[in-house]
Short mmCIF file of C-alpha atoms and ligand atoms in Angstrom, two decimals:
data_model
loop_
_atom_site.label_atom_id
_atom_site.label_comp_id
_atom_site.label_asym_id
_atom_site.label_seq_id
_atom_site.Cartn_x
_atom_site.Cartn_y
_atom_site.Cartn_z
CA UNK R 12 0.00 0.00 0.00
CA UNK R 13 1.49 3.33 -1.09
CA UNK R 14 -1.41 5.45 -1.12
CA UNK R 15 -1.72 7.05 2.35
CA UNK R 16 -5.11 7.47 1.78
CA UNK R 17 -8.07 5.05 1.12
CA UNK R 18 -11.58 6.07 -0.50
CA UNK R 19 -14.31 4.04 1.85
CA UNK R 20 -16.83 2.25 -0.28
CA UNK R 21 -19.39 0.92 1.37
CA UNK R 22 -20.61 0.70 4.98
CA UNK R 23 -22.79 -1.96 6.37
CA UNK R 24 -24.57 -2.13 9.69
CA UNK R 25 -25.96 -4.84 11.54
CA UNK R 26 -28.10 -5.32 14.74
CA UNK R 27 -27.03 -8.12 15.98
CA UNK R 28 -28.49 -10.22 19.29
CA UNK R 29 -26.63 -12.85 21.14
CA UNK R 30 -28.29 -14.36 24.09
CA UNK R 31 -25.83 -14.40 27.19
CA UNK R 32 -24.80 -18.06 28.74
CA UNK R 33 -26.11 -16.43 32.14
CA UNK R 34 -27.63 -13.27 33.35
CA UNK R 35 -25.55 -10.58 33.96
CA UNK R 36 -27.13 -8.23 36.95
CA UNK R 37 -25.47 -4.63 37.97
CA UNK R 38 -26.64 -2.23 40.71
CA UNK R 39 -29.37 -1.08 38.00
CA UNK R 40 -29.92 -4.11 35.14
CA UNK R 41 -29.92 -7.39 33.98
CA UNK R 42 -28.96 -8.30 30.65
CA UNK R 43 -30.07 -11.89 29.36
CA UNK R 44 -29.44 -10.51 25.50
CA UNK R 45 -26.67 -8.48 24.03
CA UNK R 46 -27.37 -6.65 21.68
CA UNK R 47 -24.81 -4.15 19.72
CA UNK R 48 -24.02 -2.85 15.90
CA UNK R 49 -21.59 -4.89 13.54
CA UNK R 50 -20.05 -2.19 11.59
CA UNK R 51 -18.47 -3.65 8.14
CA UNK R 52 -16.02 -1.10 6.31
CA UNK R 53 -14.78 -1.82 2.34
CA UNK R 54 -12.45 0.59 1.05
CA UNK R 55 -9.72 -0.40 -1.83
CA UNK R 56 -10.64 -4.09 -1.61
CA UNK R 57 -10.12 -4.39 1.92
CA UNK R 58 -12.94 -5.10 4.72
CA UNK R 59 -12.64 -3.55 8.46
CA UNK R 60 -14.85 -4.83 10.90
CA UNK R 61 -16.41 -2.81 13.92
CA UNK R 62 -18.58 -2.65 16.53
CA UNK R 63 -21.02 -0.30 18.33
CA UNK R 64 -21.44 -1.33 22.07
CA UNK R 65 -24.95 1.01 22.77
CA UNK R 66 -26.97 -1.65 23.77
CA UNK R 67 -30.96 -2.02 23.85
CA UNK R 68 -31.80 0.42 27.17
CA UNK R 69 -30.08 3.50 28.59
CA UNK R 70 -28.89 1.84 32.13
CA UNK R 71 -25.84 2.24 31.33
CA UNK R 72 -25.11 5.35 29.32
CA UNK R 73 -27.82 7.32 27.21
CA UNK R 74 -27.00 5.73 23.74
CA UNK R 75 -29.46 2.57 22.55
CA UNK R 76 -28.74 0.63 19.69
CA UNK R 77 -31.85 2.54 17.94
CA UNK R 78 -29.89 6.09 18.27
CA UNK R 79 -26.54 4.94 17.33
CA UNK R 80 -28.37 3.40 14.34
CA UNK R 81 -30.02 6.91 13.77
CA UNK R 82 -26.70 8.71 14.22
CA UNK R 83 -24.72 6.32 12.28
CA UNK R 84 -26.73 6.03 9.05
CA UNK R 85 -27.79 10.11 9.39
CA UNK R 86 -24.63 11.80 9.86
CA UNK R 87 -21.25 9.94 10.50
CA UNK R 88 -21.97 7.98 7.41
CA UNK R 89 -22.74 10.22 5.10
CA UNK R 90 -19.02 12.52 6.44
CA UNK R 91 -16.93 9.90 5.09
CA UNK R 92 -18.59 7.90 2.42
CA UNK R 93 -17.14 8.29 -0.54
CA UNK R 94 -14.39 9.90 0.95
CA UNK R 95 -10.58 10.10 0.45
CA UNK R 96 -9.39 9.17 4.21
CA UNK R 97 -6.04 9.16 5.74
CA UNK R 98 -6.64 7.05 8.34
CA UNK R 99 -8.92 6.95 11.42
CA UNK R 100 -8.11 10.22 13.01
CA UNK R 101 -9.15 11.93 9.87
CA UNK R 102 -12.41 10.30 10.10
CA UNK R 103 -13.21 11.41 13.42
CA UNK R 104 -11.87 14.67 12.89
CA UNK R 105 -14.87 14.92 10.35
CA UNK R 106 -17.76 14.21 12.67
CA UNK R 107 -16.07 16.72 15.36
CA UNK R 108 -19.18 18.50 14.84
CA UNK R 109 -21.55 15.74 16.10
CA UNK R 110 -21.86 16.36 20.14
CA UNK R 111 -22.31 13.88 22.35
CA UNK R 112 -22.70 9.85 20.73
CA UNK R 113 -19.29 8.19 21.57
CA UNK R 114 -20.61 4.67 21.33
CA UNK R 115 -21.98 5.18 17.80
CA UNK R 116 -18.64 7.42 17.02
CA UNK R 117 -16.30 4.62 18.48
CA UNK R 118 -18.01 1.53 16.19
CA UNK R 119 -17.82 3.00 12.82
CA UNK R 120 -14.17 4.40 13.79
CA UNK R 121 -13.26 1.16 14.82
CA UNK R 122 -14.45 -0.77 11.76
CA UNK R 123 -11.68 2.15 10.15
CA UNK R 124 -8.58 1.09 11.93
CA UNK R 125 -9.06 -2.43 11.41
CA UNK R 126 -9.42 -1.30 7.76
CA UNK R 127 -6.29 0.59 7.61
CA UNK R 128 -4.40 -1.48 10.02
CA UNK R 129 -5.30 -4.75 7.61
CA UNK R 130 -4.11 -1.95 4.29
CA UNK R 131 -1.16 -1.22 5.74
CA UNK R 132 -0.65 -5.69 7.13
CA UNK R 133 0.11 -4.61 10.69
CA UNK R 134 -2.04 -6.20 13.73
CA UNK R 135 -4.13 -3.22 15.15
CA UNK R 136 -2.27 -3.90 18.56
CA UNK R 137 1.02 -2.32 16.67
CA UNK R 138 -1.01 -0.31 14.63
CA UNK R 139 -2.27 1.79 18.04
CA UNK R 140 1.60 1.08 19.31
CA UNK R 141 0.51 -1.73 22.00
CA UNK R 142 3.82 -3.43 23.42
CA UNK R 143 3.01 -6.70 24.84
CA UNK R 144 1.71 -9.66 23.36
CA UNK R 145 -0.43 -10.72 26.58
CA UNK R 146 -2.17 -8.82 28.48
CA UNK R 147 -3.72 -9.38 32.09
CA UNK R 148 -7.14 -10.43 32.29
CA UNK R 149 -10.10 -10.74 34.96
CA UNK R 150 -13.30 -11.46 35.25
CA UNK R 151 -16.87 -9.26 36.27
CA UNK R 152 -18.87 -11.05 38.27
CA UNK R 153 -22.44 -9.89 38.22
CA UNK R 154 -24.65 -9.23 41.73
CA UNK R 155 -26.10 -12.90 42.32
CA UNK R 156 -29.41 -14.56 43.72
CA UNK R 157 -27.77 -15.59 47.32
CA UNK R 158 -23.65 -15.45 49.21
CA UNK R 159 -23.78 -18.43 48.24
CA UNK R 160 -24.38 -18.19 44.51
CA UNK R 161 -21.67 -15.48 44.39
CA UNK R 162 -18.95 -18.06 46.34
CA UNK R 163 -19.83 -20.75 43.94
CA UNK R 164 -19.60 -18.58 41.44
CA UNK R 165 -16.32 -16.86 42.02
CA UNK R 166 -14.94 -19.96 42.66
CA UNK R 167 -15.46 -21.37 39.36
CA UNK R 168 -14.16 -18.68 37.42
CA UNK R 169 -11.15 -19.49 39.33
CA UNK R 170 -11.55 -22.77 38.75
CA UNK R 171 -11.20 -21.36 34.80
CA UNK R 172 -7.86 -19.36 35.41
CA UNK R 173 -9.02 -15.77 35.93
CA UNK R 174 -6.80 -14.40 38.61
CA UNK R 175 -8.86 -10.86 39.07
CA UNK R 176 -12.36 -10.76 39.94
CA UNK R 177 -14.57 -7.77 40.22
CA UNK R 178 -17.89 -8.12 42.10
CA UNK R 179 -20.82 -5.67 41.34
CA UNK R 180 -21.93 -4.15 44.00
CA UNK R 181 -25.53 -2.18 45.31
CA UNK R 182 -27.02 -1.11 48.32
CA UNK R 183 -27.36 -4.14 50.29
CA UNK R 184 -25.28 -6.05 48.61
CA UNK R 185 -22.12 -4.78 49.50
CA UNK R 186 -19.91 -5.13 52.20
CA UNK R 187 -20.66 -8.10 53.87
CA UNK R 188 -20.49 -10.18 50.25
CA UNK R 189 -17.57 -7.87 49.57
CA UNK R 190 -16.06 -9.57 52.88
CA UNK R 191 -16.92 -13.09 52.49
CA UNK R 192 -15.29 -13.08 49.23
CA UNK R 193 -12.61 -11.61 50.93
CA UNK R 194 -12.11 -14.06 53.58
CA UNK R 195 -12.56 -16.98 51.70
CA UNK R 196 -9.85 -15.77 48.84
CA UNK R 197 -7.52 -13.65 51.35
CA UNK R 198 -4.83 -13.26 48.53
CA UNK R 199 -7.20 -12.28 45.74
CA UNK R 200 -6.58 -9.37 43.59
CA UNK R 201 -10.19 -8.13 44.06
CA UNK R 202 -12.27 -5.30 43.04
CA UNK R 203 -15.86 -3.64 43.11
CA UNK R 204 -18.23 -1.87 40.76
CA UNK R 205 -21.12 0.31 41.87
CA UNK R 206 -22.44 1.47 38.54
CA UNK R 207 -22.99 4.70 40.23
CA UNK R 208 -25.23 3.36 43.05
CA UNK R 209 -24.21 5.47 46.17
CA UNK R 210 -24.16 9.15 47.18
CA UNK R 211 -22.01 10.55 49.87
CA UNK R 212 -24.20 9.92 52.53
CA UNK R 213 -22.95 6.40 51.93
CA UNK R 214 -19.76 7.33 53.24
CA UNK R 215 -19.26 4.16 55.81
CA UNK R 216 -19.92 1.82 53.35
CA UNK R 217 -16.67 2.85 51.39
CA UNK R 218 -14.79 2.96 54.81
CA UNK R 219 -15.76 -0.31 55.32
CA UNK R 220 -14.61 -1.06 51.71
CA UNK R 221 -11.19 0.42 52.65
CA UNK R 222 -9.90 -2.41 54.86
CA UNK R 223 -11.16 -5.09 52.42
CA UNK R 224 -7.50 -4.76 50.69
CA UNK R 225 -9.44 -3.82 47.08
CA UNK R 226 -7.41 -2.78 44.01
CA UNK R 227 -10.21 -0.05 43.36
CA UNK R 228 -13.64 0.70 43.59
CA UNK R 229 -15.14 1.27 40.51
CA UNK R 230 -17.58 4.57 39.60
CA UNK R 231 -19.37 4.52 43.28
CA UNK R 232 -21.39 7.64 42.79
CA UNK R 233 -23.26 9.93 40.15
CA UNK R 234 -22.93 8.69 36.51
CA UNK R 235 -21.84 12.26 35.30
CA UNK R 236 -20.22 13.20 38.93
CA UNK R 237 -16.69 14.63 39.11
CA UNK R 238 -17.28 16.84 42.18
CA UNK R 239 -18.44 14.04 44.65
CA UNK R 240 -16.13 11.64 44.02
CA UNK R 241 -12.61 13.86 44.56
CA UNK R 242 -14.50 14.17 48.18
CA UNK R 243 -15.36 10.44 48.13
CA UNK R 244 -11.67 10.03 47.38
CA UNK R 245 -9.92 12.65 50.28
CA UNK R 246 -11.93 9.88 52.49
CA UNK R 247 -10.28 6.62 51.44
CA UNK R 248 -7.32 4.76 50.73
CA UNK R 249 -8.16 2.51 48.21
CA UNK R 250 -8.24 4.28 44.63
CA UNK R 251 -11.34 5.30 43.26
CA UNK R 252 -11.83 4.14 39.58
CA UNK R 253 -14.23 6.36 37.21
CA UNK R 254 -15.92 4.68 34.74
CA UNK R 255 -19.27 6.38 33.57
CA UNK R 256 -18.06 9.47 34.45
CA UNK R 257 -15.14 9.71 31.72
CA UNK R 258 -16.24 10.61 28.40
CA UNK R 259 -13.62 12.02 26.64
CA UNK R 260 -10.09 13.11 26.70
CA UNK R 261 -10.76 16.31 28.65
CA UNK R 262 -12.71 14.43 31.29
CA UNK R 263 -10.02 12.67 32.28
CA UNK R 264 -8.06 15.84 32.39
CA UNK R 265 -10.65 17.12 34.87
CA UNK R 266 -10.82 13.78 36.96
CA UNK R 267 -7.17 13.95 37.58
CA UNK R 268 -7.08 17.55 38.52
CA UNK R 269 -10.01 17.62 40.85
CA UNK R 270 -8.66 13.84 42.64
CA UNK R 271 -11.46 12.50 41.68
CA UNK R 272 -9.87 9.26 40.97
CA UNK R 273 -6.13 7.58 40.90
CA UNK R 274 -7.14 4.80 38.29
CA UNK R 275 -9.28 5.26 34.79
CA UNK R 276 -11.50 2.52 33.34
CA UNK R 277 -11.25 2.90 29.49
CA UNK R 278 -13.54 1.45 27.17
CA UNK R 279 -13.52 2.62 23.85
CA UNK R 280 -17.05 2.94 23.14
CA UNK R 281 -17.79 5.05 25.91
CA UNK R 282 -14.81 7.68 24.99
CA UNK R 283 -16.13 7.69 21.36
CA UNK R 284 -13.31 5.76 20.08
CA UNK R 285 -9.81 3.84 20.15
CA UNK R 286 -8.03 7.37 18.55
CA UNK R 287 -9.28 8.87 22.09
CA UNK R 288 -9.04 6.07 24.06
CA UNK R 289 -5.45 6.18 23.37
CA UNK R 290 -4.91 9.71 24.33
CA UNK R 291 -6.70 8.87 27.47
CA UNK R 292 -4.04 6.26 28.05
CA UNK R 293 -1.22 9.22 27.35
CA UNK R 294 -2.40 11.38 29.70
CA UNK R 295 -2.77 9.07 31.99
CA UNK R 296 1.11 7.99 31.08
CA UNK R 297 2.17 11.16 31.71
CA UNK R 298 1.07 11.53 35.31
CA UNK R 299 1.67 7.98 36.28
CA UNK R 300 -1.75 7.09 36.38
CA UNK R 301 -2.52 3.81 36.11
CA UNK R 302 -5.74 2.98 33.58
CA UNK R 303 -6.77 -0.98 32.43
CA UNK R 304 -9.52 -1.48 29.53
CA UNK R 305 -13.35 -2.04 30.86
CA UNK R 306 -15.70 -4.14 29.00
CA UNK R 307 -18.93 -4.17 27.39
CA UNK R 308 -19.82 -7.98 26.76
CA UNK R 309 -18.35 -7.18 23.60
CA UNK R 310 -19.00 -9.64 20.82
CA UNK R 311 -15.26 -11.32 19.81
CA UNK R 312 -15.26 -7.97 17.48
CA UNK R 313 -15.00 -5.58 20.32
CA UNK R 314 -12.88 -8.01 22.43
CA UNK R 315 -10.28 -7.97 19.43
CA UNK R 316 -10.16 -4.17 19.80
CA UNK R 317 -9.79 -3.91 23.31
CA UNK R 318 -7.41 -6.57 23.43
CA UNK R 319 -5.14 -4.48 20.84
CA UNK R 320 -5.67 -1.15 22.89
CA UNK R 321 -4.49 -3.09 26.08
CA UNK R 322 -1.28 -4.30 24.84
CA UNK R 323 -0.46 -0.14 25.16
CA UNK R 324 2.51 0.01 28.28
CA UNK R 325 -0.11 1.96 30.97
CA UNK R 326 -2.40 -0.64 30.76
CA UNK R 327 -1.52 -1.77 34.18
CA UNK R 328 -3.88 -3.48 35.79
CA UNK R 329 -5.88 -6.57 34.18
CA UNK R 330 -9.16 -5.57 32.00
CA UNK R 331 -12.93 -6.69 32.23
CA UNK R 332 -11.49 -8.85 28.68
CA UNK R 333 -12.92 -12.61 29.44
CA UNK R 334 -12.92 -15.90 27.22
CA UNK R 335 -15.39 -16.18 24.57
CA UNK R 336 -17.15 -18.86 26.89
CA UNK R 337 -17.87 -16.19 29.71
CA UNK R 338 -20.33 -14.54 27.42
CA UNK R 339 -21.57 -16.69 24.67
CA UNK R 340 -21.53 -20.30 23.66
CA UNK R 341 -21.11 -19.32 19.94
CA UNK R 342 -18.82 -16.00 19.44
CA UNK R 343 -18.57 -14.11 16.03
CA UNK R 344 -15.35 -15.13 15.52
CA UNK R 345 -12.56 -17.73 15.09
CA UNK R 346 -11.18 -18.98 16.44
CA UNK R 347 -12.80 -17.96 20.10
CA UNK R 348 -10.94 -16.12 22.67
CA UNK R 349 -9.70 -18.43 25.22
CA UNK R 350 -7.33 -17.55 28.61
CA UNK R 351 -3.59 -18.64 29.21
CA UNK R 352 -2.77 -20.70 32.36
CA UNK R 353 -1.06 -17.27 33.55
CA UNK R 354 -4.57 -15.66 33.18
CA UNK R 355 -3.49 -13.50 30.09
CA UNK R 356 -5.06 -13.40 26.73
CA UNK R 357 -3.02 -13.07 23.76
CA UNK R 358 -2.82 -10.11 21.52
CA UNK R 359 -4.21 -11.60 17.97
CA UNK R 360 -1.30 -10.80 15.93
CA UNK R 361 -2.73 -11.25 12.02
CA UNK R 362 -3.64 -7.96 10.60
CA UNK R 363 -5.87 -5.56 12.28
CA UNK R 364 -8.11 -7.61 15.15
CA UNK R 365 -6.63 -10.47 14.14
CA UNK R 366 -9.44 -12.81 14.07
CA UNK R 367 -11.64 -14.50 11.40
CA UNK R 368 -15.63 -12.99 11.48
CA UNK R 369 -18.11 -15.96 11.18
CA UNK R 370 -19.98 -14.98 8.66
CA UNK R 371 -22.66 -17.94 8.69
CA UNK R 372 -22.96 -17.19 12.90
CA UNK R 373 -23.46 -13.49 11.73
CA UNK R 374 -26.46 -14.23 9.48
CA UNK R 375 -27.62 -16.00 12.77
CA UNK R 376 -27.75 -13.10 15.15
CA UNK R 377 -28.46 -10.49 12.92
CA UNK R 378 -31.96 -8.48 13.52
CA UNK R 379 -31.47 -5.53 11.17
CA UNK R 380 -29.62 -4.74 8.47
CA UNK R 381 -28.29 -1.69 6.39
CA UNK R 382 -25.85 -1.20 3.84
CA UNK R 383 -24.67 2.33 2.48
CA UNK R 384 -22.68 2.39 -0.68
CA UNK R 385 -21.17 4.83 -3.03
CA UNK R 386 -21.77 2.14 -5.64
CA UNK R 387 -25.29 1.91 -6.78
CA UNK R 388 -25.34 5.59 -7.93
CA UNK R 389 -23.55 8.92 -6.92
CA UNK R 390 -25.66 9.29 -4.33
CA UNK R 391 -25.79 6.79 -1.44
CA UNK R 392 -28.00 3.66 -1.64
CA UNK R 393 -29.36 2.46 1.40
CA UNK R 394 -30.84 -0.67 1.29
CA UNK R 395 -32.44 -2.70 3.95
CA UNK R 396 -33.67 -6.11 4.67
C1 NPQ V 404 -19.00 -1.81 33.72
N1 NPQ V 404 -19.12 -3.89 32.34
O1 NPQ V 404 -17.81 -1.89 33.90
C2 NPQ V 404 -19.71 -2.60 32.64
C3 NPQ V 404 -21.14 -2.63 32.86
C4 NPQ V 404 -21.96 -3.17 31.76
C5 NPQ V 404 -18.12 -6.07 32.39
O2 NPQ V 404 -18.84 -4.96 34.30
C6 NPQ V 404 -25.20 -3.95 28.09
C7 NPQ V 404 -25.11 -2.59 28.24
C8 NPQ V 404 -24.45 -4.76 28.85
C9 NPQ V 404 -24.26 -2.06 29.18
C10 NPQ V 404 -22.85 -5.04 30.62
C11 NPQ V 404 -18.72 -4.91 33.10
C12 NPQ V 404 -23.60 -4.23 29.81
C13 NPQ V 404 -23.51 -2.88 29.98
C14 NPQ V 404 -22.06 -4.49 31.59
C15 NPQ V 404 -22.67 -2.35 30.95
O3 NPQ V 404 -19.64 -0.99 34.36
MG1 MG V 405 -17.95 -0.09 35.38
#
């Protein structure tokens, strides 16, 4: 490939819904189904693959899959179909203008670095300059029926090889589960997840947090809070992680300046992308931050992607990145993400995500489907099914 630049000829969008091997319950949800958006990318006889994490319901952020679909096919779309791109920055760069809609942002813009990581035949991990071949993994364990549900449950996903665990957490089900865990696992790297459950007033339950030995606990108050927290934080030893709350660069910016948090929990979708995911993890670099890559029961597509992004060197503690078997019984692609004995995954190192999409299991899942072309006219066809 000389040409720097690449002239995107078609992009196709899928709903896809895979049913979950078991329920997965936060502070505010359960999930049984996960739905997201396969994003396919052909430019100069090459195909990228993506995908958009909004799922069915706001719980967790304000995207669904129905406005990412609107946003998508209305306006990032149309800014680079047809275009002359340089790569994936340039595409973002023209839908600047679009405020707000990082999960819809962050699937078409990933479907665009696999494409121009697989043009240029580098794996995406190198591609986004990742520097490890493994990366440390763990496992999120969902809020369960009973204590003794959760032991069972922890205990076989040790039983599997993960070697991190991170327990959801709500009022009520919090510290003494928390310290049971604890107690039965005393040398456990272990951690907790709130989804933004708490206020302030809930001050001695993250005191009694603190002497449970926890890596982090994970976004305990308001979804769009920055304030709160850095208070939260002047309380406790144990590092606050922000998940919801960190949106974008700047955010992150904020976070740190304010103490709000000593860790950052990056997922891609929710930062509107892997282009600002990765100057997340800068920033982060530069002020010795530590940040590790969250998950969205990402199809194997996403999990590709994230595994790339955490091969980067401030990816320091392990990510929500689990076998293919946590999630599904079938995955989208081969061959399926499986753990190492060490409890790492490895970095797929063909070109860009590095794995096979099955297109037959595809056809399966898929609800809805849309493709936009440059082909059919000058205009854009948009077909549907
Ligand atoms: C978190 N993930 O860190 C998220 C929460 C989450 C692995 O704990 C559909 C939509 C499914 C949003 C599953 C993990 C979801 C979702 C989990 C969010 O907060
Ligand atoms: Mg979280």
């Amino acid at each position: 490939m000389s040409d720097p630049s690449m002239r995107l000829e078609q992009v196709e969008l899928r709903h896809v819904r895979m049913s979950l091997v078991a329920p997965f319950e936060t502070s505010g949800w359960v999930e049984t189904d996960r739905d997201c958006i396969i994003v396919t990318v052909h430019g100069d006889g090459v195909t990228g693959w993506g995908e958009c994490v909004a799922s069915v319901e706001p719980w967790y952020a304000y995207e669904t899959t129905t406005t990412a679909w609107h946003i998508l096919a209305d306006f990032l779309i149309p800014a680079v179909l047809g275009e002359k791109l340089t790569g994936p920055a340039d595409a973002a760069s023209r839908w600047r203008r679009v405020r707000g809609h990082p999960m819809a942002k962050a699937g078409l813009e990933m479907a665009l670095w696999d494409l121009f990581a697989r043009a240029h035949g580098v794996p995406l991990a190198t591609f986004l300059g990742g520097v490890r071949d493994r990366v440390q993994v763990g496992v999120s364990v969902g809020v369960q029926p009973s204590l003794h549900a959760l032991l069972e449950t922890v205990a076989g996903y040790l039983a599997d090889g993960y070697r991190r665990v991170k327990l959801k957490i709500k009022p009520g089900w919090d510290v003494d589960v928390v310290r049971a865990v604890r107690r039965a696992h005393p040398d456990l790297p272990l951690q907790v997840d709130a989804n933004s459950a708490y206020t302030l007033d809930d001050l001695p339950v993250f005191q009694a947090l603190d002497d449970l030995d926890l890596l982090l606990i994970e976004q305990p108050l308001g979804h769009d809070d920055l304030y709160d927290h850095a208070q939260l934080q002047r309380h406790l030893r144990t590092p606050i992680c922000l998940d919801e709350s960190i949106l974008s660069p700047d955010h992150a910016r904020w976070a740190l300046a304010l103490g709000s948090c000593r860790v950052i929990n990056i997922k891609p979708g929710r930062v509107g992308g892997l282009g600002a995911s990765r100057a997340i993890h800068d920033l982060c670099q530069a002020r010795d931050v530590p940040v590790w890559c969250g998950g969205m029961l990402e199809t194997g597509i996403g999990r590709a992607a994230n595994l790339a992004l955490a091969s980067l060197p401030n990816f320091r503690l392990p990510g929500d990145i689990s076998a293919s078997a946590r999630y599904y019984a079938r995955d989208l692609v081969e061959p399926p993400f499986v753990l190492n004995d060490d409890g790492t995954m490895t970095v797929p190192q063909g070109p860009g995500i590095g794995v096979e999409v099955n297109l037959r299991r595809l056809e399966e899942v898929t609800i809805r489907r849309e493709v936009h072309s440059t082909r059919a006219s000058q205009g854009c066809f948009r077909g549907t099914r």
